XYZ file of C-alpha atoms in Angstrom:
558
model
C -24.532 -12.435 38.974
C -27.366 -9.853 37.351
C -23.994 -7.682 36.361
C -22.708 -10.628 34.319
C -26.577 -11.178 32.778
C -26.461 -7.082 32.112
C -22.998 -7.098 31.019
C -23.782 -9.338 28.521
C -27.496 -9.074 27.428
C -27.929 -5.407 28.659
C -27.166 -2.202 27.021
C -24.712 0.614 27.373
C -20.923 1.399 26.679
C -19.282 -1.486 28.773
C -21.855 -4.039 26.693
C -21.160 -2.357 23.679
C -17.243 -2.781 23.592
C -17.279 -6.271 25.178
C -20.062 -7.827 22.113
C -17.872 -6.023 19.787
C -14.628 -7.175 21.224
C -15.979 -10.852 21.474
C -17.289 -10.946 18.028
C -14.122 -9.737 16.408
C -12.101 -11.480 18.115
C -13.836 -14.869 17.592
C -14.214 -13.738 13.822
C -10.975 -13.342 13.296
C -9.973 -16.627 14.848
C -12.432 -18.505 13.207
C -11.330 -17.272 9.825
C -7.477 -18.722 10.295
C -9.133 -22.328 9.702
C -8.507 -23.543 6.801
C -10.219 -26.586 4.697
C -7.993 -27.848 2.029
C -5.940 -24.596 1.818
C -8.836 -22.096 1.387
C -10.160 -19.802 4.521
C -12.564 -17.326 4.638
C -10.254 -14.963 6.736
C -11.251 -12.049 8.533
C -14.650 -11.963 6.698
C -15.826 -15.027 9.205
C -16.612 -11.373 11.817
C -19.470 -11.300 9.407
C -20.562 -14.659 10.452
C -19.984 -14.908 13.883
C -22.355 -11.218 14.216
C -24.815 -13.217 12.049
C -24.920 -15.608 14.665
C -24.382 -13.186 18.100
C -27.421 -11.362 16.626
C -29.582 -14.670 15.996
C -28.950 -15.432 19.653
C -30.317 -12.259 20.820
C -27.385 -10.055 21.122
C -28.188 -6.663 20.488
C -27.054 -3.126 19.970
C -28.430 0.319 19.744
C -29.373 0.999 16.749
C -27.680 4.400 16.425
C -24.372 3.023 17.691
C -24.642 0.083 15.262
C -24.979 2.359 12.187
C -22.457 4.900 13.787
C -19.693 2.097 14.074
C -20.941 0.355 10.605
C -20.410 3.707 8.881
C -17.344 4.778 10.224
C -15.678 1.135 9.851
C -16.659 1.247 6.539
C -14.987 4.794 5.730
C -11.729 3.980 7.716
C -11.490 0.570 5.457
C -11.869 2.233 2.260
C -10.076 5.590 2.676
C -6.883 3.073 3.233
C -7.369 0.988 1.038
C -7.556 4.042 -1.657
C -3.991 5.451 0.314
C -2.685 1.420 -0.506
C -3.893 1.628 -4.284
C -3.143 4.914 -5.351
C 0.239 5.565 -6.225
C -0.046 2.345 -8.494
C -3.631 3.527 -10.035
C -2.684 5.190 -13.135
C 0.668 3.834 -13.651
C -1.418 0.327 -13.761
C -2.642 1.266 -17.269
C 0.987 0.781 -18.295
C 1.999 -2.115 -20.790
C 0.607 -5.332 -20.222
C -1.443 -3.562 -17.556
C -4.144 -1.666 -20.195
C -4.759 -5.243 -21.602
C -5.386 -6.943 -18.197
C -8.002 -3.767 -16.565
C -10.064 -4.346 -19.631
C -10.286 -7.798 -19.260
C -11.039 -7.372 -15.395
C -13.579 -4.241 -16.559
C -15.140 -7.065 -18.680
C -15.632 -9.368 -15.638
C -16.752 -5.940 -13.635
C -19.578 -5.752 -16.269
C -20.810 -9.305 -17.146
C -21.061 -9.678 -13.157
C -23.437 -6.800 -12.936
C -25.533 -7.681 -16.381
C -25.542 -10.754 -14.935
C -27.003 -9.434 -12.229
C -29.545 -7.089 -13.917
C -30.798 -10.230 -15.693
C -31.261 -12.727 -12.612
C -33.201 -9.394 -10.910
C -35.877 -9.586 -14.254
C -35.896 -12.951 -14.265
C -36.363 -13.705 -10.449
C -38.155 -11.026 -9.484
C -36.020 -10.372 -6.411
C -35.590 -6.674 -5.189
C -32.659 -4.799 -6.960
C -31.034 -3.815 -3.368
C -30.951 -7.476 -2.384
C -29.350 -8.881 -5.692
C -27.085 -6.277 -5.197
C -25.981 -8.246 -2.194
C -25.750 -11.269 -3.751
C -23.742 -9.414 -6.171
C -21.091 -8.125 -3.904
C -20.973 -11.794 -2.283
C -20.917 -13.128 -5.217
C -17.419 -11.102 -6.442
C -16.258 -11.041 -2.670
C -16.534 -7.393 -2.336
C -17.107 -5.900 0.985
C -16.715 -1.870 0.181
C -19.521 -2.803 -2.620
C -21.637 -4.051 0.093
C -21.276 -1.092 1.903
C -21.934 1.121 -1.248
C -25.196 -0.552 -1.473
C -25.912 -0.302 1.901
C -25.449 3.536 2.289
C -27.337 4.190 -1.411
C -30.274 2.478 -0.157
C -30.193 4.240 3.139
C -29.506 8.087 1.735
C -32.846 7.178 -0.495
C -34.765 5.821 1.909
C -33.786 6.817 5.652
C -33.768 2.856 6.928
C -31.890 -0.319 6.003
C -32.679 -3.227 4.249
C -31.455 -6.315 5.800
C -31.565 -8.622 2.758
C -28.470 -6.476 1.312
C -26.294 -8.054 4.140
C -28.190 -11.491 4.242
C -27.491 -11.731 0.469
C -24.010 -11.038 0.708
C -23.639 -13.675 3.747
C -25.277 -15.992 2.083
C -23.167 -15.495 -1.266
C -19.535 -14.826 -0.039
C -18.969 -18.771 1.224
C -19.174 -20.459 -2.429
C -17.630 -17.191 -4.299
C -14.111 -18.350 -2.621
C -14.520 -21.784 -3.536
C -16.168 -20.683 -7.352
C -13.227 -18.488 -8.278
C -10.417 -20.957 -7.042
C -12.532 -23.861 -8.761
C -12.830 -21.727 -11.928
C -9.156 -21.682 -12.149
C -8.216 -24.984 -11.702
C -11.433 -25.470 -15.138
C -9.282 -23.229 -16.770
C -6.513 -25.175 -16.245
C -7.771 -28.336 -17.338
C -9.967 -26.791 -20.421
C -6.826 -25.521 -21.829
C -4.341 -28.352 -20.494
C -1.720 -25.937 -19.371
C 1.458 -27.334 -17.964
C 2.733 -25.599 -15.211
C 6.687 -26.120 -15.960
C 5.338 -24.802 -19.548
C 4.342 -21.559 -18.642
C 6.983 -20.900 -16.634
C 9.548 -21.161 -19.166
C 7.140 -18.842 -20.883
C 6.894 -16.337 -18.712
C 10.886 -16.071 -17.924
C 10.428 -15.644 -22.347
C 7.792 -13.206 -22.340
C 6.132 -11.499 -19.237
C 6.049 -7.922 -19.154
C 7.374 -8.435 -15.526
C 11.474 -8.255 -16.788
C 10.840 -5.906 -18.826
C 11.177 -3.536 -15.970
C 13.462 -5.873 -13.830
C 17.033 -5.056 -13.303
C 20.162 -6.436 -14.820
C 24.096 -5.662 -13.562
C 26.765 -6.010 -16.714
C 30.219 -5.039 -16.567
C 31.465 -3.935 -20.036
C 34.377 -3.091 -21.881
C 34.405 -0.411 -24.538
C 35.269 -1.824 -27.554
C 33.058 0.211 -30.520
C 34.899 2.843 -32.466
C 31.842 4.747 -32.213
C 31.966 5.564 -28.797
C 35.468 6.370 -28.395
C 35.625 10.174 -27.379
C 31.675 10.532 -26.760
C 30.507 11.001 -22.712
C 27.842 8.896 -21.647
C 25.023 11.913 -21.493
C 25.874 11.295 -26.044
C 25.702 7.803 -26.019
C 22.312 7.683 -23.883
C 20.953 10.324 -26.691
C 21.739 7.315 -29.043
C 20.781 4.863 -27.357
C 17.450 6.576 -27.075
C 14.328 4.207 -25.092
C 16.641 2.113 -23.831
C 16.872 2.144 -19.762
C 20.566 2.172 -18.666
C 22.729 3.569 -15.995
C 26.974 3.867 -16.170
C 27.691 3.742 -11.715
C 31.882 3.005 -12.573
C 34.574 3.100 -14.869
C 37.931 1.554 -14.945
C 40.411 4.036 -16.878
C 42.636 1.976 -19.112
C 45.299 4.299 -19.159
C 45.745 5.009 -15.782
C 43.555 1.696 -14.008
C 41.796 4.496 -11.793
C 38.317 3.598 -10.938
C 35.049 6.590 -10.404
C 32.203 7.371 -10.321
C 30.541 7.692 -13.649
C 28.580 10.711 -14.861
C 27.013 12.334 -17.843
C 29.868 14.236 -18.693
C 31.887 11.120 -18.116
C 34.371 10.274 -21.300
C 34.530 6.643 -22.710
C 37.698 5.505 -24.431
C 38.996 2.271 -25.510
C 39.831 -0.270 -23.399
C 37.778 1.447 -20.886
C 35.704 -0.818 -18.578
C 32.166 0.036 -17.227
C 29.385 -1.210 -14.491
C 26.047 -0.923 -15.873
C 22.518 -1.351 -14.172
C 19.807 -1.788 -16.717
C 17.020 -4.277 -17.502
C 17.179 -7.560 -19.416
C 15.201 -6.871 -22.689
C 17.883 -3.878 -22.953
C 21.241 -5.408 -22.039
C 21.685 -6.869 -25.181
C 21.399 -3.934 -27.018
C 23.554 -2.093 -24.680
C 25.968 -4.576 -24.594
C 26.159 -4.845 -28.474
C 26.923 -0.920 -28.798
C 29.297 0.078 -26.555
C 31.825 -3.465 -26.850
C 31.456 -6.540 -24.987
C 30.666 -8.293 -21.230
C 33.277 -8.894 -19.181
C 33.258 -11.383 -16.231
C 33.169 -8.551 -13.265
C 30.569 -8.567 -10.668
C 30.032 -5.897 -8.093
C 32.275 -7.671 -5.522
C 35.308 -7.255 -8.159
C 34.356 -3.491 -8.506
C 34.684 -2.814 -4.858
C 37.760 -4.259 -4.503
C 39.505 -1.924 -7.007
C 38.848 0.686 -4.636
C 37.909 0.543 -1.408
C 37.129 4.112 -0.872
C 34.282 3.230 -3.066
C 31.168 1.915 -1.653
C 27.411 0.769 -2.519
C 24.936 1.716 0.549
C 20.988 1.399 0.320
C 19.522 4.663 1.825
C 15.845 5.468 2.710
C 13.865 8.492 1.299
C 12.540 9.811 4.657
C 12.589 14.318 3.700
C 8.907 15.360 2.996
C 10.713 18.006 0.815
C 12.185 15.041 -1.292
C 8.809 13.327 -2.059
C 8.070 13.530 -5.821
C 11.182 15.386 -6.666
C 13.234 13.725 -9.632
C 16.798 12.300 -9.522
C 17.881 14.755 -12.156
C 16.817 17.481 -9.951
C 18.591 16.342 -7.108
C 21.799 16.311 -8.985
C 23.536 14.224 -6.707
C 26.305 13.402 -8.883
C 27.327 17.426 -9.212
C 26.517 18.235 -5.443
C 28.117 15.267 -3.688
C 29.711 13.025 -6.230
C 27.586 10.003 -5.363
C 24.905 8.389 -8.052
C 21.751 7.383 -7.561
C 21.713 3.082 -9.593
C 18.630 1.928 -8.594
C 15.334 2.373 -6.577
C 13.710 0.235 -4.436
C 10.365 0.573 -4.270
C 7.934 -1.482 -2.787
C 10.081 -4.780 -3.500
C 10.820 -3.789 -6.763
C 14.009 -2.392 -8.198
C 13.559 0.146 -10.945
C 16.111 1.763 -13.058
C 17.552 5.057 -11.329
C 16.633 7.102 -14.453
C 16.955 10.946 -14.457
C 12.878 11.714 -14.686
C 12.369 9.215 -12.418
C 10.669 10.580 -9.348
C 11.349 9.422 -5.524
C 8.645 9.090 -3.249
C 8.679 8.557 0.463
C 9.746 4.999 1.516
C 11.857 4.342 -1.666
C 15.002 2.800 -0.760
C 17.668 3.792 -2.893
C 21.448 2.368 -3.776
C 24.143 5.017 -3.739
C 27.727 4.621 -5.056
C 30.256 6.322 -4.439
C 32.559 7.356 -1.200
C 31.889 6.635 2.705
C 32.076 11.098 3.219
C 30.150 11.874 -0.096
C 27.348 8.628 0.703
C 26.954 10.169 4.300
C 26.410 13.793 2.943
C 23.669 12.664 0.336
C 21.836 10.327 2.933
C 21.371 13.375 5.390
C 19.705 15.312 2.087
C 17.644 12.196 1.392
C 16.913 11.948 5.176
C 17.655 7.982 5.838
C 15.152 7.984 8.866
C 13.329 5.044 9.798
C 11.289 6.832 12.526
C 10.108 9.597 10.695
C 8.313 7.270 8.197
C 6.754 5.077 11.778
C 4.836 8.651 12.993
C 1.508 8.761 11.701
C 0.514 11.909 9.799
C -2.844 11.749 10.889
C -3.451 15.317 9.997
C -3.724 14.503 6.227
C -5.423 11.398 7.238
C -8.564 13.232 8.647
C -8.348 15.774 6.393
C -8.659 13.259 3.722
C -11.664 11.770 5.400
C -13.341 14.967 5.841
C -13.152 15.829 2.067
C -13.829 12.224 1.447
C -17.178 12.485 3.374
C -17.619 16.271 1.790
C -17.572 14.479 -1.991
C -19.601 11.775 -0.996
C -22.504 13.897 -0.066
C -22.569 16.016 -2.934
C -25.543 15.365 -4.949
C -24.583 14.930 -8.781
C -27.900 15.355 -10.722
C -28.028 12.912 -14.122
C -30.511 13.009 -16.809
C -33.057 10.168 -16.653
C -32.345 9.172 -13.246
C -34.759 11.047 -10.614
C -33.016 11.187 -7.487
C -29.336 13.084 -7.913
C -26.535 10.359 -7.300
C -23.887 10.405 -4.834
C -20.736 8.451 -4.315
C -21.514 7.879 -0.639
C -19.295 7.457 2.274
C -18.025 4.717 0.565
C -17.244 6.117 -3.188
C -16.416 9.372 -1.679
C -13.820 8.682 0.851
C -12.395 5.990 -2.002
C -11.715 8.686 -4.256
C -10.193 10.837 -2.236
C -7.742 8.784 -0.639
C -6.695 7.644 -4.176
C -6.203 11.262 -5.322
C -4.638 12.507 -2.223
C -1.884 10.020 -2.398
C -1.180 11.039 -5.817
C -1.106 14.642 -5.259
C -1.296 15.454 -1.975
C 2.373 15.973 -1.799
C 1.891 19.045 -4.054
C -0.256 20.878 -1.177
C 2.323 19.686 1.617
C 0.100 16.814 2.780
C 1.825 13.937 3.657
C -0.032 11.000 3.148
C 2.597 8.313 3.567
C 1.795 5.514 5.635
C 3.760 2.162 6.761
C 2.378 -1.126 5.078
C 2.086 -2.072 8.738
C 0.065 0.809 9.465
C -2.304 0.806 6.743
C -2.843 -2.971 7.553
C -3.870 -1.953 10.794
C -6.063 1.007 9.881
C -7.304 -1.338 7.148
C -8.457 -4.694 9.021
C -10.013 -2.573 12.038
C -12.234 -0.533 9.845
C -13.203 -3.489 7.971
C -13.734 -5.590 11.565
C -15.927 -3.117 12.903
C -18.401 -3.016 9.565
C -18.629 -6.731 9.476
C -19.496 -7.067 12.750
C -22.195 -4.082 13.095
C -23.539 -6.039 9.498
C -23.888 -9.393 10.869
C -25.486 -7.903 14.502
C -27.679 -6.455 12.095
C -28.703 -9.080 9.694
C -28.622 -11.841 12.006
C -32.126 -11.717 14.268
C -34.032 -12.785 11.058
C -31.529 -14.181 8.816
C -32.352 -17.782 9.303
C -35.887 -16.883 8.706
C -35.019 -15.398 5.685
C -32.455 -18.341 4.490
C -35.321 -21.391 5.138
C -38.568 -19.565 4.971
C -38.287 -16.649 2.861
C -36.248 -18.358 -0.915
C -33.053 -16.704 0.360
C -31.547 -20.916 -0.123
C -32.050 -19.795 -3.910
C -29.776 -16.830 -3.509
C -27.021 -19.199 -3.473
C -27.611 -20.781 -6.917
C -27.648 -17.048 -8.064
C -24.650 -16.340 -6.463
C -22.639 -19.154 -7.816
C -23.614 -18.031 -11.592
C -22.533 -14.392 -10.870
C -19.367 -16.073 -9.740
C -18.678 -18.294 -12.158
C -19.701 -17.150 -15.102
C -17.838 -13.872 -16.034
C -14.575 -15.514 -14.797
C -14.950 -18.447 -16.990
C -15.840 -16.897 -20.202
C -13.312 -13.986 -19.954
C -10.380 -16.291 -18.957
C -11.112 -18.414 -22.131
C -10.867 -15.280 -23.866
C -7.230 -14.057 -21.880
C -6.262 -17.470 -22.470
C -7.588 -18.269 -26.167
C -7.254 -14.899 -27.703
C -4.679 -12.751 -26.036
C -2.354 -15.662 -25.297
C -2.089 -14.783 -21.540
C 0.294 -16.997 -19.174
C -1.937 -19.318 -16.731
C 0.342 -17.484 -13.761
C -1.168 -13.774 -15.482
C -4.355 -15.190 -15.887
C -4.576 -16.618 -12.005
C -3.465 -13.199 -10.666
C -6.047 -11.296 -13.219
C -9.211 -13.841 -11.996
C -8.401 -12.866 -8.110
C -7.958 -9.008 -9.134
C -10.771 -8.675 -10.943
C -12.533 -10.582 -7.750
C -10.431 -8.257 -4.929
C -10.033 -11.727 -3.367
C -6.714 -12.415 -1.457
C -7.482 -16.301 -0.662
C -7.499 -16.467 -4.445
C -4.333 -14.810 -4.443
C -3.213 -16.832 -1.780
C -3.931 -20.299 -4.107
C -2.230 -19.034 -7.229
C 0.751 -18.246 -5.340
C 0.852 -21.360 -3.849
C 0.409 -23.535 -7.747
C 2.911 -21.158 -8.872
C 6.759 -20.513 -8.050
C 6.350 -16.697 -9.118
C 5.600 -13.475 -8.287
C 3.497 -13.051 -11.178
C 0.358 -13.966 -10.271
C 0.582 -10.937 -7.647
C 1.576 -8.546 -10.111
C -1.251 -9.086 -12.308
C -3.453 -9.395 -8.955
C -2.006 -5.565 -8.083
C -2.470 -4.065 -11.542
C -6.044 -4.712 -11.665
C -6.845 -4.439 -8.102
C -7.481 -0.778 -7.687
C -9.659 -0.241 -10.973
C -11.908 -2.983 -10.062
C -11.807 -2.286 -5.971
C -13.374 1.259 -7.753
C -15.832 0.045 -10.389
C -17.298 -2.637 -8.185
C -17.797 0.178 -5.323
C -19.063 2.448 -8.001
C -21.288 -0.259 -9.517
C -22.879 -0.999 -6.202
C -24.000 2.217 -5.664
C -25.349 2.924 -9.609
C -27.525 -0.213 -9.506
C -29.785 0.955 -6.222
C -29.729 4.134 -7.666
C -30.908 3.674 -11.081
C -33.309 0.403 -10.258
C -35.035 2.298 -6.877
């Protein structure tokens, strides 16, 4: 049995994959539990390396800050791919108003921070673990962890320790935080949804179907290219008309004439359909079903954008309606349907709704591509090219006035950046940085396995020490406060001063945190999807500041 005792307690490749294997696996497991709704997920890896290491499993060191390293790049350089076509279009709208208020919780959490490090006396690099417990944020952990080790050429294992010792309470202090909110402020859940159906900026955007019948003088004569000119700002798309004078139905486009009588099928949003409406005549009881059976040659087909040479090109430069006489309604895009307006710009994976007939809808899909299995192959070309620059930006030392050593964003801020640039504009230099939702799960959760496990292997020979014997029991209390605290007093101001819905407010709290079992709880108290809107608009701002923050605080306090 000595193979057994060295397979397991020994060193080399087979011991190395098997401890890994065993503590991911049991991590991962572990973290499905759940206690009155609320798990810790797949950061119980942490733990269970914690443990394996306490017991006496080891690795080589080398390895261990190899696989830490590279987990950690992997996790972020996804996660940057998953945030990045939504980054700058967050600031949209509503969406300014709720990034400042999560900015606000970004900085109170790391004043916060500063001030408990005076006050304490406890070494900058190990607050900043508590810190990144504390706001459930493992990329800022791994920041911290690389700063400290490009200054000094070793780890510190009280970074980890304080982040283990943190993270536990932070779930339970943002979800209880909430439910303060809630009863601070009294808010009735049937309340704000009747409020939100009044006033979120989530219909502004949604999409409505109206058929019409042109009724207003002042459209008679005038194609529908003149009456979008006056009906300038508003979002609205003509897919049919009905002739009056001849009760032939086609496909509508810009040059398209209205006259009376006519009748239309219009896609637009809610908080324009009146206006519409009002303009060109009145609504007629026709839905879509009614359209199609005027004319059966007519049809309405959902086709996928799959053509690399597509990605980022407009509708209006397609020209679909001149080319094949099909239009374009509506985009789907990640769930959501947006209005197919002409400067509106396709991307790969859209899923959009053609009209028009079964020859001219088959012609326009082959341009489009409508290919599932071209979107399942990994382009892992731009992937690794991504990483490389990534890892090439991170090393680059930035020299600031007042600070002595030259900062760096680190394989963690470097890599982050990159991948949140690259899917913006990577398309423009014929890099193709699509990836499944499926895939970039994957890619995600093993990167972030791997660091959790070579941080708790790590941490975990002298952790308990350092919980009972060395005041790390205290690190708790300080972890709760950097919890609580910013989350309480900038959700009294969302709530008290800018008026927000309790379902916006949920979704800004867990943003602001990059916590999904927070997520998870608001979606469950509400019936919406607006919690996770709010959750996604602020998530890839904060995701960056807190990364960025990490790194700033070891930099400017060592």
């Amino acid at each position: 049995m000595n193979w057994l005792k060295d397979l397991i307690w020994g060193e080399g490749v087979a011991h190395t994959v098997l401890l890994f294997a065993l503590v991911i696996a049991a991590g991962i497991a572990l973290g499905k539990i759940r206690i009155k709704g609320i798990s810790l997920g797949i950061t119980f890896v942490l733990f269970v390396g914690i443990l394996a290491g306490h017991l006496g499993l080891k690795l080589d060191h080398e390895i261990l800050h190899f696989m830490k390293e590279f987990g950690l790049i992997l996790f972020v350089y996804s996660v940057g791919l998953q945030v990045g076509p939504g980054f700058f279009s967050s600031f949209k709208k509503g969406g300014f108003q709720l990034n400042m208020l999560a900015a606000g919780i970004v900085f109170l959490g790391v004043l916060i921070a500063v001030t408990l490090h005076f006050v304490t006396g406890i070494p900058m690099q190990t607050m900043v673990g508590i810190l990144s417990g504390a706001v459930t944020n493992t990329p800022g952990l791994g920041a911290a962890q690389q700063a400290y080790y490009d200054m000094f050429g070793n780890s510190d294992e009280t970074i980890s320790m304080g982040y283990a010792v943190a993270y536990p309470l932070a779930v339970v202090g943002i979800i209880v935080s909430m439910i303060f909110l809630r009863y601070i402020f009294r808010v009735n859940l049937q309340n704000e949804n009747r409020r939100l159906q009044r006033n979120s900026f989530q219909t502004k955007d949604a999409v409505a179907f109206i058929s019409l019948q042109v009724n207003n003088p002042a459209v008679f004569g005038k194609n529908i290219r003149t009456i979008g000119s006056l009906l300038e700002g508003r979002k609205f798309i003509v897919t049919r008309i009905l002739h009056t004078d001849n009760e032939r139905i086609e496909i509508a486009s810009s040059k398209t004439i209205l006259r009376e009588g006519d009748k239309i099928y219009v896609v637009t949003t809610p908080g324009d359909s009146a206006t519409v409406t009002t303009f060109i005549g009145e609504k007629i009881e026709m839905d879509q079903e009614d359209w199609n059976i005027l004319d059966k040659q007519l049809m309405s087909k959902r086709i996928l954008v799959t053509r690399s040479n597509i990605d980022g090109k407009t509708i209006g430069e397609l020209n679909l309606r001149a080319n094949f006489g099909v239009n374009i309604t509506r985009v789907n895009r990640a769930g959501v349907d947006l209005i197919a307006q002409p400067a509106l710009k396709l991307l790969l994976g859209d899923r959009v709704t053609l009209v028009g007939d079964v020859n001219a809808i088959q012609s326009a899909a082959r341009v489009l591509g409508n290919k599932l299995k071209i979107l399942n192959e990994p382009h892992l070309i731009s992937i690794f090219v991504g990483i490389a620059l990534g890892v090439l930006l991170g090393s680059i030392p930035i020299p600031i006035p007042g600070i002595p050593q030259p900062v760096k964003l680190g394989l963690a801020g470097g890599p982050l950046v990159v991948s949140i640039f690259m899917s913006i504009v990577g398309r423009k230099y014929k890099l193709n940085t699509y990836t499944t939702a499926s895939a970039n799960l994957m890619l995600r959760e093993i990167g972030i396995c791997f660091f959790l496990a070579c941080v708790g292997l790590g941490a975990g020979e002298n952790f308990i020490d350092t919980i009972v014997n060395g005041g790390g029991y205290k690190w708790i209390g300080y972890g709760v406060i950097i919890t609580v605290t910013p989350l309480l007093i900038i959700g009294t101001i969302g709530r008290k001063i800018y008026k927000l819905n309790y379902f916006t407010l949920m979704g800004l709290l867990s943003g602001s945190m990059t916590d999904p079992p927070a997520l998870a709880y608001a979606n469950t108290v509400s019936d919406n999807d607006e919690p996770a809107i709010s959750y996604a608009s602020v998530y890839p701002l904060t995701m960056f500041l807190w990364v960025i923050s990490a790194q700033l605080l070891i930099l400017l306090f060592l």
